[in-house]
Coordinates of C-alpha atoms in Angstrom, one line a residue:
Q205 CA 109.3 106.4 84.1
A206 CA 111.9 109.1 83.1
P207 CA 110.7 110.8 79.6
S208 CA 112.1 109.4 76.5
T209 CA 112.5 111.0 73.4
F210 CA 111.7 111.0 69.8
P211 CA 114.0 111.2 66.4
D212 CA 114.9 114.6 65.5
E213 CA 112.9 116.3 62.6
L214 CA 115.5 117.1 60.4
K215 CA 115.8 120.2 57.8
L216 CA 115.6 119.7 54.3
P217 CA 118.5 117.5 52.6
T218 CA 120.8 119.5 50.5
I219 CA 120.8 118.5 46.7
C220 CA 124.2 119.1 45.0
H221 CA 125.6 119.0 41.7
E222 CA 129.6 118.7 41.1
Q223 CA 131.5 121.8 39.8
A224 CA 134.7 122.3 38.6
G225 CA 137.6 123.3 42.1
K226 CA 136.8 122.4 45.4
Q227 CA 133.9 122.5 46.9
Q228 CA 132.3 122.8 50.4
W229 CA 130.0 120.3 51.1
Q230 CA 127.5 121.3 54.0
D231 CA 123.9 120.9 54.1
V232 CA 121.4 122.6 56.1
N233 CA 122.0 120.3 59.0
G234 CA 125.4 121.6 59.6
Y235 CA 126.9 118.8 58.5
P236 CA 130.3 118.5 57.8
E237 CA 132.3 118.5 54.4
R238 CA 132.1 115.9 52.0
D239 CA 134.9 113.6 51.7
S240 CA 135.4 113.0 48.2
S241 CA 136.9 109.3 49.2
R242 CA 133.4 108.4 50.4
D243 CA 131.2 109.0 47.2
I244 CA 129.8 106.0 47.6
C245 CA 125.5 106.0 48.0
A246 CA 124.9 105.2 51.5
F247 CA 122.1 102.8 50.5
C248 CA 122.8 101.2 47.3
R249 CA 126.5 101.2 47.9
K250 CA 127.2 102.4 44.3
A251 CA 129.4 105.0 43.1
L252 CA 128.3 108.4 43.0
G253 CA 129.1 109.8 39.5
P254 CA 131.3 113.0 39.3
Q255 CA 128.7 115.1 37.3
E256 CA 125.3 113.4 38.6
P257 CA 123.1 115.0 41.5
M258 CA 123.4 114.0 44.9
V259 CA 121.6 114.3 48.0
E260 CA 123.3 115.1 51.5
A261 CA 121.7 114.2 54.4
M262 CA 122.2 112.7 58.2
R263 CA 126.0 113.1 57.3
K264 CA 126.0 110.7 54.1
Q265 CA 125.8 110.8 50.4
Y266 CA 122.8 109.5 48.3
H267 CA 121.7 108.9 44.7
P268 CA 118.1 111.1 44.7
D269 CA 116.2 107.9 44.1
C270 CA 118.2 106.3 47.0
F271 CA 116.8 109.0 49.1
T272 CA 113.5 107.3 50.3
C273 CA 111.5 106.9 53.1
R274 CA 112.2 103.3 54.4
T275 CA 108.4 102.3 54.6
C276 CA 106.9 103.4 52.1
H277 CA 109.4 104.3 49.8
R278 CA 108.8 108.1 48.8
L279 CA 111.5 110.3 47.5
L280 CA 112.4 112.7 50.2
A281 CA 114.6 114.5 48.4
G282 CA 114.1 118.6 49.0
Q283 CA 111.3 117.0 51.7
H284 CA 111.3 117.3 55.7
Y285 CA 112.1 113.6 56.9
F286 CA 112.6 112.1 60.7
Q287 CA 115.8 109.9 61.3
R288 CA 114.1 106.7 63.1
D289 CA 117.2 104.1 63.9
G290 CA 119.2 105.5 61.5
C291 CA 116.9 105.4 58.6
P292 CA 115.0 108.3 57.1
T293 CA 111.4 108.1 57.4
C294 CA 108.7 110.6 55.6
D295 CA 106.5 112.6 58.2
T296 CA 103.0 110.6 57.0
C297 CA 104.7 107.2 58.1
F298 CA 106.4 109.0 61.2
Q299 CA 103.1 110.0 62.4
A300 CA 101.7 106.5 62.0
T301 CA 104.1 105.1 64.5
L302 CA 102.7 107.6 67.1
E303 CA 101.2 106.7 70.2
K304 CA 98.2 108.7 71.9
C305 CA 98.3 109.9 75.4
A306 CA 96.0 108.5 77.1
K307 CA 94.4 111.3 78.8
C308 CA 94.1 113.9 75.7
Q309 CA 94.1 111.2 73.0
G310 CA 96.2 113.8 71.2
L311 CA 99.3 112.4 69.1
I312 CA 102.5 112.2 71.0
K313 CA 105.0 113.7 69.2
E314 CA 108.1 115.0 71.5
H315 CA 108.4 113.9 74.9
I316 CA 106.7 110.6 76.0
V317 CA 106.1 109.5 79.5
R318 CA 105.7 106.3 80.3
A319 CA 103.6 105.2 83.4
L320 CA 100.5 102.4 84.5
G321 CA 101.3 100.7 81.2
K322 CA 100.1 103.9 79.0
G323 CA 101.8 106.7 77.4
Y324 CA 101.2 110.1 78.4
H325 CA 102.3 113.9 77.4
P326 CA 104.9 115.2 80.5
S327 CA 102.3 118.0 80.7
C328 CA 99.2 115.4 80.9
F329 CA 100.6 112.8 83.4
S330 CA 99.9 115.8 86.2
C331 CA 98.7 115.5 89.7
T332 CA 94.4 115.4 90.2
A333 CA 95.0 117.4 92.7
C334 CA 97.2 120.2 92.1
S335 CA 97.5 120.1 88.1
R336 CA 101.7 120.0 88.4
A337 CA 103.3 117.6 86.0
I338 CA 104.9 114.7 87.7
G339 CA 107.5 113.9 85.3
T340 CA 110.3 111.8 87.2
E341 CA 109.0 112.1 90.5
S342 CA 106.9 109.7 92.5
F343 CA 103.5 109.0 92.2
A344 CA 100.4 107.8 94.0
V345 CA 97.2 106.3 92.2
D346 CA 93.9 105.9 94.1
G347 CA 91.1 103.3 94.0
Q348 CA 89.6 105.3 90.8
G349 CA 92.6 105.4 88.8
D350 CA 93.8 109.1 89.5
V351 CA 96.9 109.9 89.9
Y352 CA 98.5 112.1 92.8
C353 CA 101.5 113.4 93.3
V354 CA 102.8 112.3 96.7
P355 CA 102.4 115.2 98.9
D356 CA 98.5 115.7 97.7
F357 CA 97.7 111.7 98.0
Y358 CA 98.8 111.6 101.6
R359 CA 96.9 115.2 102.2
K360 CA 93.7 113.5 100.6
Y361 CA 93.7 109.8 101.9
A362 CA 96.5 109.3 104.7
A363 CA 94.6 108.8 108.3
V364 CA 94.8 111.4 110.9
C365 CA 96.7 111.3 114.3
G366 CA 94.1 111.0 117.0
A367 CA 96.6 112.6 119.1
C368 CA 97.7 115.6 117.2
E369 CA 95.5 115.2 114.6
H370 CA 98.2 115.7 111.8
P371 CA 98.4 113.2 108.8
I372 CA 100.3 109.9 109.1
V373 CA 102.8 110.5 106.0
P374 CA 105.8 108.6 105.8
R375 CA 109.5 110.1 105.7
E376 CA 112.4 109.5 103.7
D377 CA 114.8 109.6 106.6
A378 CA 112.7 107.1 108.5
D379 CA 110.4 103.9 108.7
T380 CA 106.6 105.3 109.5
Y381 CA 104.7 103.1 111.5
K382 CA 100.8 103.9 112.1
I383 CA 99.9 102.6 115.5
E384 CA 95.8 102.2 115.8
C385 CA 94.0 102.1 118.9
L386 CA 90.6 102.5 120.1
G387 CA 89.2 102.6 116.8
R388 CA 91.8 105.6 116.1
S389 CA 95.3 106.1 114.4
F390 CA 98.3 107.9 116.3
H391 CA 101.7 108.5 115.0
E392 CA 104.4 106.2 116.7
S393 CA 105.9 109.5 118.6
C394 CA 101.8 110.7 119.6
Y395 CA 101.1 107.3 121.3
R396 CA 101.5 108.1 124.6
C397 CA 99.8 107.9 128.1
E398 CA 97.4 111.0 128.1
S399 CA 98.2 111.6 131.8
C400 CA 101.8 110.9 132.1
R401 CA 102.9 111.2 128.6
M402 CA 105.0 108.4 129.4
P403 CA 105.7 106.4 125.6
L404 CA 103.4 103.0 125.7
S405 CA 104.6 100.0 124.4
L406 CA 103.0 98.2 121.9
E407 CA 102.8 95.0 123.5
L408 CA 100.7 93.9 126.4
T409 CA 103.4 94.8 129.3
E410 CA 103.6 96.7 132.3
N411 CA 104.3 99.6 129.3
G412 CA 101.5 99.4 127.1
C413 CA 97.9 100.7 126.9
Y414 CA 95.4 100.5 129.3
P415 CA 92.5 102.2 127.8
L416 CA 89.7 103.8 130.0
D417 CA 86.8 105.8 128.6
D418 CA 88.4 106.1 125.5
H419 CA 91.7 107.6 127.1
L420 CA 95.1 106.4 126.0
L421 CA 96.7 105.6 129.8
C422 CA 99.5 103.5 131.1
K423 CA 99.1 101.2 133.6
S424 CA 99.6 103.1 136.6
C425 CA 97.5 106.0 135.4
H426 CA 94.7 104.1 134.2
V427 CA 94.8 102.5 137.9
R428 CA 94.9 106.0 139.5
W429 CA 92.3 107.4 137.2
R430 CA 89.9 104.2 138.1
N431 CA 90.4 104.7 141.7
E432 CA 90.0 108.6 141.8
S433 CA 86.4 108.2 139.9
S434 CA 85.2 105.9 142.2
C435 CA 85.7 107.9 145.1

């Protein structure tokens, strides 16, 4: 699954006091000028008095006593906070919601990769063989639960063709078949008569495989080899 992101940690909210004349309302998070027509506390919905302090945060205005963590109600004016589902959250409450990485057991504070029903740091969800982070790529899991990138998984576990001795791995542009004969595995393209190189059919027909002494042979070559060996 593609990595997902956590709510951003925001900078300290700005506590502002009304002054005579036109004010330029912009907090340290870069929020735009305060609109005097909306001088209503975003939490209690009561008016912000012209002479009372207010908190400018998350593009909204609050009474200092209203800008609190929505979980533990701790005052957040002058404190770092997280925005979670549109609500301010203190660092302690946010940390309590974090999931532990299934590999290193550390808290996952930023991006999370979900796979196999668990959560991982992106760098921890990596190939067992080459240690490369898998990210959003396809992966494979062996019988012990170890995760591999697809190339390394097939390098380790794919059957080796009995003719060309290369692993039999799927191709993205075509179906891939593994043919088993005489206790060995073969690429479809390698399943040929060892004498005349004619492709062998999987069916028991004239073009099928007629093995002789552990050799793959077509019917005519089988007959010829058998006659030659009996002479």
